[in-house]
Coordinates of C-alpha atoms in Angstrom, one line a residue:
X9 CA -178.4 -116.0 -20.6
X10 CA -179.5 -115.4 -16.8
X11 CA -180.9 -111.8 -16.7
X12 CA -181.7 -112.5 -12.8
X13 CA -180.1 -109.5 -11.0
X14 CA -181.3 -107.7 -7.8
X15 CA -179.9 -104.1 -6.9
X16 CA -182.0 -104.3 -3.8
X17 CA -181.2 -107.1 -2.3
X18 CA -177.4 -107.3 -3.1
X19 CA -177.4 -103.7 -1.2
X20 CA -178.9 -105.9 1.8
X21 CA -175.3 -107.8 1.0
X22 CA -176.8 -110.8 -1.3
X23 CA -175.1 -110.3 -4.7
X24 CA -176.8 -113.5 -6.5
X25 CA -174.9 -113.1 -9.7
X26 CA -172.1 -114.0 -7.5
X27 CA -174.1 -117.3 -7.1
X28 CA -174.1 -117.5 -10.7
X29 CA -170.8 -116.8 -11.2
X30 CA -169.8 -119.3 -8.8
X31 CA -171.9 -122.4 -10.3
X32 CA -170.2 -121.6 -13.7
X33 CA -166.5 -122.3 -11.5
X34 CA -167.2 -125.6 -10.0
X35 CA -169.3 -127.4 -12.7
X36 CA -165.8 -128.8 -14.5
X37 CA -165.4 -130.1 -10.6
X38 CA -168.5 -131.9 -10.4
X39 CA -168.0 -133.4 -13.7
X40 CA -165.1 -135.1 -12.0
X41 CA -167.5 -137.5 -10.1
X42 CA -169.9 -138.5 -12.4
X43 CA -170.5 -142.2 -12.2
X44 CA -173.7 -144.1 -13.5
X45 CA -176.8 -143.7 -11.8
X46 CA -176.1 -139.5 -12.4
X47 CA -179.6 -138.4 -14.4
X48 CA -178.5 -134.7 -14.6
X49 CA -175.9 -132.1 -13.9
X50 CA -176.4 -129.8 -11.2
X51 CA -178.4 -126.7 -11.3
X52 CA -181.7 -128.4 -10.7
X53 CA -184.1 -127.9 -8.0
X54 CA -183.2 -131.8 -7.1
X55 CA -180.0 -134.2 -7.5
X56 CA -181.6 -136.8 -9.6
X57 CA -179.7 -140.9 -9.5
X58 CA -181.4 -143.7 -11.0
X59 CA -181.1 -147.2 -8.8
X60 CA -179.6 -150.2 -10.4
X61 CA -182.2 -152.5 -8.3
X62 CA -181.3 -155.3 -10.4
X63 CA -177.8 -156.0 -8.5
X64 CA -179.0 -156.5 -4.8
X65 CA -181.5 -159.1 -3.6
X66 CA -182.7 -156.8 -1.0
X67 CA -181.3 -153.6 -1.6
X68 CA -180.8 -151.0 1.4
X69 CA -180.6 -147.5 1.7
X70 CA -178.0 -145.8 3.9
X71 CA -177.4 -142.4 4.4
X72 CA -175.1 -140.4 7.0
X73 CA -174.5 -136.6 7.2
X74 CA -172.2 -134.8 8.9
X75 CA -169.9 -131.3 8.9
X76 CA -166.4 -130.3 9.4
X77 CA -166.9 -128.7 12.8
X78 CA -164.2 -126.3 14.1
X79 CA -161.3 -127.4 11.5
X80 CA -162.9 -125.0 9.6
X81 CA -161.4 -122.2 11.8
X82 CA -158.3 -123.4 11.0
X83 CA -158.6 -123.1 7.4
X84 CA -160.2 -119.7 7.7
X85 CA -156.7 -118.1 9.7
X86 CA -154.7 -119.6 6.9
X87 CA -156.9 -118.6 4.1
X88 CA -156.5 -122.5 2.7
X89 CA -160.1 -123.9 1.4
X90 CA -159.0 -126.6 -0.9
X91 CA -158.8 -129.8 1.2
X92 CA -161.6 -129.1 3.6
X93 CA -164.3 -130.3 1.1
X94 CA -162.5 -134.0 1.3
X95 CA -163.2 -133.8 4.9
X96 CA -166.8 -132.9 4.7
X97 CA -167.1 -135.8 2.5
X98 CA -165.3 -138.3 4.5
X99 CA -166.7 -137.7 8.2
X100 CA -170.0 -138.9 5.8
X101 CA -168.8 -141.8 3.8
X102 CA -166.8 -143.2 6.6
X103 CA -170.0 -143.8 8.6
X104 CA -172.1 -144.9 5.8
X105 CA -169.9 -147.7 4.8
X106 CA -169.5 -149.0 8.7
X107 CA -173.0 -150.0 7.6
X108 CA -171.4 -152.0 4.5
X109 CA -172.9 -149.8 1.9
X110 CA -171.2 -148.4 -1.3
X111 CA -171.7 -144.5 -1.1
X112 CA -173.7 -143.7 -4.7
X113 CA -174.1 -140.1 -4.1
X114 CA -173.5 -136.9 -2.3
X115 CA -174.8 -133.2 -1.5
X116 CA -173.4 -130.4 0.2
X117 CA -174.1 -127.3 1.6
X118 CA -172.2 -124.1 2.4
X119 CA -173.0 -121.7 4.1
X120 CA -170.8 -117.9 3.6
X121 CA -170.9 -114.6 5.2
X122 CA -170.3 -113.5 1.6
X123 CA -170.3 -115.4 -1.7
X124 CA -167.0 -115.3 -3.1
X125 CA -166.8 -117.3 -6.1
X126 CA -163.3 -118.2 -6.3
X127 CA -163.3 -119.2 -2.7
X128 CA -166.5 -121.2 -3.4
X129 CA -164.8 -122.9 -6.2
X130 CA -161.5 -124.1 -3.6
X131 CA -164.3 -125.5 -1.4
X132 CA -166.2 -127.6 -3.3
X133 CA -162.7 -129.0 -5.5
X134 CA -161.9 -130.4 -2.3
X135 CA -165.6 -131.8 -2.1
X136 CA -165.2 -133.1 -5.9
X137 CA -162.1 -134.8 -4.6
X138 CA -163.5 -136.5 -1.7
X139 CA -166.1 -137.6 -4.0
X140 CA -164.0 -139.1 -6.2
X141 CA -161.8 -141.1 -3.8
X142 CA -165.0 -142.2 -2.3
X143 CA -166.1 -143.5 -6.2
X144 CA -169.5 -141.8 -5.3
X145 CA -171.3 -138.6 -7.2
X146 CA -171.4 -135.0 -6.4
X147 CA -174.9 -134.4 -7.7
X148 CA -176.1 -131.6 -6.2
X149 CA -175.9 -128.9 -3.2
X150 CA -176.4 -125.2 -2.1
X151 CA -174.6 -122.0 -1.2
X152 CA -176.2 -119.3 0.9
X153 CA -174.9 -116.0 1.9
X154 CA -175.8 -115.3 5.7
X155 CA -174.7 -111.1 5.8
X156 CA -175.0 -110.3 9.1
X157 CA -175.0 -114.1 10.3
X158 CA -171.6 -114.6 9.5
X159 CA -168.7 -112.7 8.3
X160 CA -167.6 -111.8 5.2
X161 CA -164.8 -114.7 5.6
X162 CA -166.7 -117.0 7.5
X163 CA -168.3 -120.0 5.9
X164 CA -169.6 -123.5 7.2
X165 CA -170.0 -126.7 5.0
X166 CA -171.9 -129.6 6.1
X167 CA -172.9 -132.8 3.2
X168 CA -175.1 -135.7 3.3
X169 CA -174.5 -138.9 1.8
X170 CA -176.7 -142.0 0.5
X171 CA -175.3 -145.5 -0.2
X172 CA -176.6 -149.1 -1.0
X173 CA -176.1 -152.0 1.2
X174 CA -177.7 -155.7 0.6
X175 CA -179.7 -156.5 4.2
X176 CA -178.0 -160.0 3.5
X177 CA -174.4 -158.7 3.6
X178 CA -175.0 -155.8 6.8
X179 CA -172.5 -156.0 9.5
X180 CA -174.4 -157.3 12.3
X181 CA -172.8 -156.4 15.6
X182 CA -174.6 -158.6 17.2
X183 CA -172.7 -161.7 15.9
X184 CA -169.2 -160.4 17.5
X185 CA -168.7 -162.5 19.9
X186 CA -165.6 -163.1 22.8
X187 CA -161.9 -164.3 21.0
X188 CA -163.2 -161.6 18.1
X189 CA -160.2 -159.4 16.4
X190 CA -160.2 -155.8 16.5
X191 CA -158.1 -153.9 13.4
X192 CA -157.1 -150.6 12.5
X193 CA -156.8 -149.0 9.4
X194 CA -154.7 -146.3 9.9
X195 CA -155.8 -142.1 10.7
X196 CA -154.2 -139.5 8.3
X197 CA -153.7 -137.5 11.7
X198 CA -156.8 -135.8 13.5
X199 CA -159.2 -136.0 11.0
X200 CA -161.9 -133.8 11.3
X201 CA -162.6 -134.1 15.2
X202 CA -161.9 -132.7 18.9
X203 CA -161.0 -129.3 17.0
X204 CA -162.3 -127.2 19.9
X205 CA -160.0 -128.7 22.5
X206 CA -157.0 -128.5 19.9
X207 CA -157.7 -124.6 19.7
X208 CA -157.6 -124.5 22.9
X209 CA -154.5 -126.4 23.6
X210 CA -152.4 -124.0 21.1
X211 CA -154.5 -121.1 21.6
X212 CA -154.9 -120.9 18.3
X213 CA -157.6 -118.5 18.5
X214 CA -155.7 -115.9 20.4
X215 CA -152.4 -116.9 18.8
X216 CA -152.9 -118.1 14.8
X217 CA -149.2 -117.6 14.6
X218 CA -148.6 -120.8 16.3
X219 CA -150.0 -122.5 12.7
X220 CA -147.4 -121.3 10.8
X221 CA -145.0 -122.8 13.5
X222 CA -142.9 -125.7 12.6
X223 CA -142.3 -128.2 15.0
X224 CA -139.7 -131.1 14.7
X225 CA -142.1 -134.0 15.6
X226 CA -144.1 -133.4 12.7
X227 CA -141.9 -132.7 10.3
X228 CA -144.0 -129.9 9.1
X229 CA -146.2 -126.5 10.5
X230 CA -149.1 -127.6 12.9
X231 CA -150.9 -125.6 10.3
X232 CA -150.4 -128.5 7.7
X233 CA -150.8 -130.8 10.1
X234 CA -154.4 -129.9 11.2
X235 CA -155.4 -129.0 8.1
X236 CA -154.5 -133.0 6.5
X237 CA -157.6 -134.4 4.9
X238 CA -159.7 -136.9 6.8
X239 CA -158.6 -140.5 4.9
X240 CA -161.4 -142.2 3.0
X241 CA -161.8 -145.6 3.8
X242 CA -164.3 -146.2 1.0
X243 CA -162.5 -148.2 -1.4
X244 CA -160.5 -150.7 0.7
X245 CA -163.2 -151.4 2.6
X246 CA -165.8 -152.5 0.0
X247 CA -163.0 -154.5 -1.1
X248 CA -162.9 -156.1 2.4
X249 CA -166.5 -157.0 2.6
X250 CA -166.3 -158.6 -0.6
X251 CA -163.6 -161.0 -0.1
X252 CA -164.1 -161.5 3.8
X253 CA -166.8 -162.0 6.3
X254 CA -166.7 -159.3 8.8
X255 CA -168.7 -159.0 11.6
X256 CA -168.4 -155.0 12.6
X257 CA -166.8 -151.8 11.3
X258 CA -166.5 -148.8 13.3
X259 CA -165.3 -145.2 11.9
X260 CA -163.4 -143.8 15.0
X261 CA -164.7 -140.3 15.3
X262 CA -165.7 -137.8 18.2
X263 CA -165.4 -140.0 21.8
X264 CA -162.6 -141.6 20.3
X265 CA -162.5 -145.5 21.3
X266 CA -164.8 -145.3 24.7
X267 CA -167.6 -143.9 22.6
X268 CA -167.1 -145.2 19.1
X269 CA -166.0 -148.7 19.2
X270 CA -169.2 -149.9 21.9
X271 CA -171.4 -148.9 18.8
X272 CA -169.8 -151.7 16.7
X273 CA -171.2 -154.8 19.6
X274 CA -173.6 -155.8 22.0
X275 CA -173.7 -155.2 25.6
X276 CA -172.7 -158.8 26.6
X277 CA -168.8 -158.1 25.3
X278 CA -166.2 -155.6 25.4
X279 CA -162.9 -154.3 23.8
X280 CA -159.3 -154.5 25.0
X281 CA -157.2 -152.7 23.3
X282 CA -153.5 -152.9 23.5
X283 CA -151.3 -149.5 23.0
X284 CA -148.2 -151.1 21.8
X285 CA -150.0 -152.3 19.1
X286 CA -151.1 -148.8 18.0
X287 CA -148.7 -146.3 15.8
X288 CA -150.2 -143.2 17.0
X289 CA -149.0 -140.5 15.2
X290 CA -146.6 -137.9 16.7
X291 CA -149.5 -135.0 16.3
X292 CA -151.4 -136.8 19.5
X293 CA -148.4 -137.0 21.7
X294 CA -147.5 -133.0 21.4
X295 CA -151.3 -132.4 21.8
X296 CA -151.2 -134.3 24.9
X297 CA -148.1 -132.4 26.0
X298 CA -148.6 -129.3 25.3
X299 CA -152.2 -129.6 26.6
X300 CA -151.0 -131.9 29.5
X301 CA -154.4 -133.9 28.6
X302 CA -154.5 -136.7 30.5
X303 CA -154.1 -140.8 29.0
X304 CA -157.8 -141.2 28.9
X305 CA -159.2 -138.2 27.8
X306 CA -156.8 -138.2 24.5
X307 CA -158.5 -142.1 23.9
X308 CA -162.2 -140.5 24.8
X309 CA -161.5 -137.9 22.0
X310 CA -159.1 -138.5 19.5
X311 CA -158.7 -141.2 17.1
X312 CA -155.1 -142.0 18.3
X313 CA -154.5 -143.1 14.8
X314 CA -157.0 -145.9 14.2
X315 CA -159.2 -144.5 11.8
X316 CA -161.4 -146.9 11.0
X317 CA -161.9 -150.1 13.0
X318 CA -163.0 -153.7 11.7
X319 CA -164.4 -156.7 13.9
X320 CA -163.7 -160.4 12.4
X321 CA -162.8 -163.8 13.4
X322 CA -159.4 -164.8 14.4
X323 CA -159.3 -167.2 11.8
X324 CA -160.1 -164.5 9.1
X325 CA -157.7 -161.9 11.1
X326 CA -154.5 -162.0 8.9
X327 CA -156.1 -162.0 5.6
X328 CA -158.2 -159.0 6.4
X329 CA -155.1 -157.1 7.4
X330 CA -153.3 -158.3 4.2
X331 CA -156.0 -157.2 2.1
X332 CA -156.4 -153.7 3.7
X333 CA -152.6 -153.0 3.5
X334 CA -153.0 -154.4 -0.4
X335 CA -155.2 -151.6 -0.9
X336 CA -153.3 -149.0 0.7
X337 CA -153.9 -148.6 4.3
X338 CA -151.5 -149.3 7.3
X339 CA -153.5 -152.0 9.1
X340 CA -152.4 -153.8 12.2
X341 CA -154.5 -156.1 14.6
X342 CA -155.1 -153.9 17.8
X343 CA -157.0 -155.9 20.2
X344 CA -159.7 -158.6 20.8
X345 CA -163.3 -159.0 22.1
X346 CA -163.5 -160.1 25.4
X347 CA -166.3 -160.7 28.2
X348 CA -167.2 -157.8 30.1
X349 CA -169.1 -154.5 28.6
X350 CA -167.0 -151.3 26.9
X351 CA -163.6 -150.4 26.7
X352 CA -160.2 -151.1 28.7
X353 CA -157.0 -149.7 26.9
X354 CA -154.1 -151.2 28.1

């Protein structure tokens, strides 16, 4: 049994039994994502994975880490910390896999103002569950108590992710060329992004009411709606890559299309994207209208419901739409490749 227990230091407003306390809770979560490669459970100094070298030629490494930014503040004013972990997950996977590697593990850490274990526990269920849906392992992370830092509510999660890619089977962006299909897997809603200028439209921060609001075009509070998970696009597209060749895959994220989708080719083409092809979600339209945001800023910072983008052939557009709505997303052709440099939106 752990005797470890400091008087002194818990009066400097570090209890690290709590820390015990809260390991014990989430260890039935982490069980959830154990997959092959997972050496040990956590409480380690180090998340150990053993490689299975023997299925890739030339096997890369990819990692990608990332936080959940200011959605956090959300779930802090409605006291609701069990989907935010998927998020932290997802705005990591989601760029790992635009490099066309499987996601084999994941860490996280949280930062609180205080450790409070059952609130701890809420957090990283939602992380367990993000690891799951991204068939990848939780295998290790950290919690830290900031007193003074941060307040006793107050917490921020960050994670980092490793996958495995064969160099043979990389995207290469280089290869999209003019007459190239762009398609969109559907966004759950915001995701996990822009969360600084949605306080600000609905002055949340002055008015946390507003959350509990319901409004008629979503069909729900804006509380709900904000807090929606980020979707994982793990799964449907490693399904994609192995079935059909595609050239580029771009996770829509902060900068929306002006910033993202330029990432995903090379300076000698551009993107036109068609608006009547997109099924933007309602959320968008009453953040532009409440906000009065103009047209282009909403495409230069929200998703506008295209999650996840994919760059292929024409000849190999239709079955790559197929296969994506096979496996569950909403997936629609939303523009081509054309000459020229960046984005038009028309």
């Amino acid at each position: 049994m752990n005797n470890s227990y400091s008087e002194s230091y818990k009066a400097a407003g570090v209890d690290v039994t709590a820390g015990y306390r809260s390991v014990a809770l989430i260890k039935k979560h982490v069980e959830r994502t154990k997959i092959n490669g997972v050496l040990e459970g956590i409480g380690g100094f180090g998340g150990l994975f053993a490689l299975d070298k023997n299925s890739f030629s030339e096997p890369v490494l990819v990692s990608g880490t990332d936080g959940v930014g200011t959605k956090l503040k959300i779930a802090m004013l409605l006291d609701k910390h069990d989907t935010i972990g998927i998020d932290c997950v997802a705005m990591c996977v989601n760029d790992i896999i635009c490099a066309g590697a499987k996601p084999l593990f994941f860490l996280d850490y949280l930062a609180m103002g205080k450790n409070k274990p059952e609130k701890v526990e809420k957090i990283v269920a939602g992380i367990a569950e993000g690891c799951v849906q991204a068939g990848c392992a939780l295998i290790g992370g950290e919690t830290a108590e900031h007193p003074g830092m941060m307040g006793e509510d107050e917490y921020d999660v960050a994670g980092f992710s490793v996958g495995i890619a064969e160099k043979s089977k990389i995207p290469d962006k280089l290869s999209v060329k003019k007459g190239d299909v762009v398609i969109a897997a559907a966004s759950s809603g915001v995701h996990s992004n822009a969360f600084s200028l949605t306080r600000k439209v609905f002055n949340i921060d002055n008015n946390s009411s507003i959350l509990e609001q319901r409004f008629s075009e979503l069909g729900k509070t804006l509380g709900e709606e904000l807090l929606t998970p980020t979707r994982i696009y793990v799964k449907s597209i490693m399904e994609l890559l192995s079935k059909i060749n595609i050239k580029s895959i771009c996770h829509i994220t902060g900068g929306g299309f002006y910033e993202n989708l330029p990432r995903a080719f090379g300076d000698d083409v551009g993107a036109l994207i068609f608006k009547s092809k997109l099924d933007i979600p309602p959320v968008f339209n009453l953040i532009s209208k409440t906000g009065n945001i103009p047209e282009r800023d909403m495409f230069n910072t929200y998703n506008m419901g295209a999650g996840m983008c994919v760059i292929t052939s024409p000849e190999n557009a239709q079955g790559a739409v197929n296969l994506l709505r096979a496996n569950g997303e909403k997936a629609e052709i939303i523009g081509e490749i054309i000459k020229g440099s960046g984005v038009k939106i028309e």
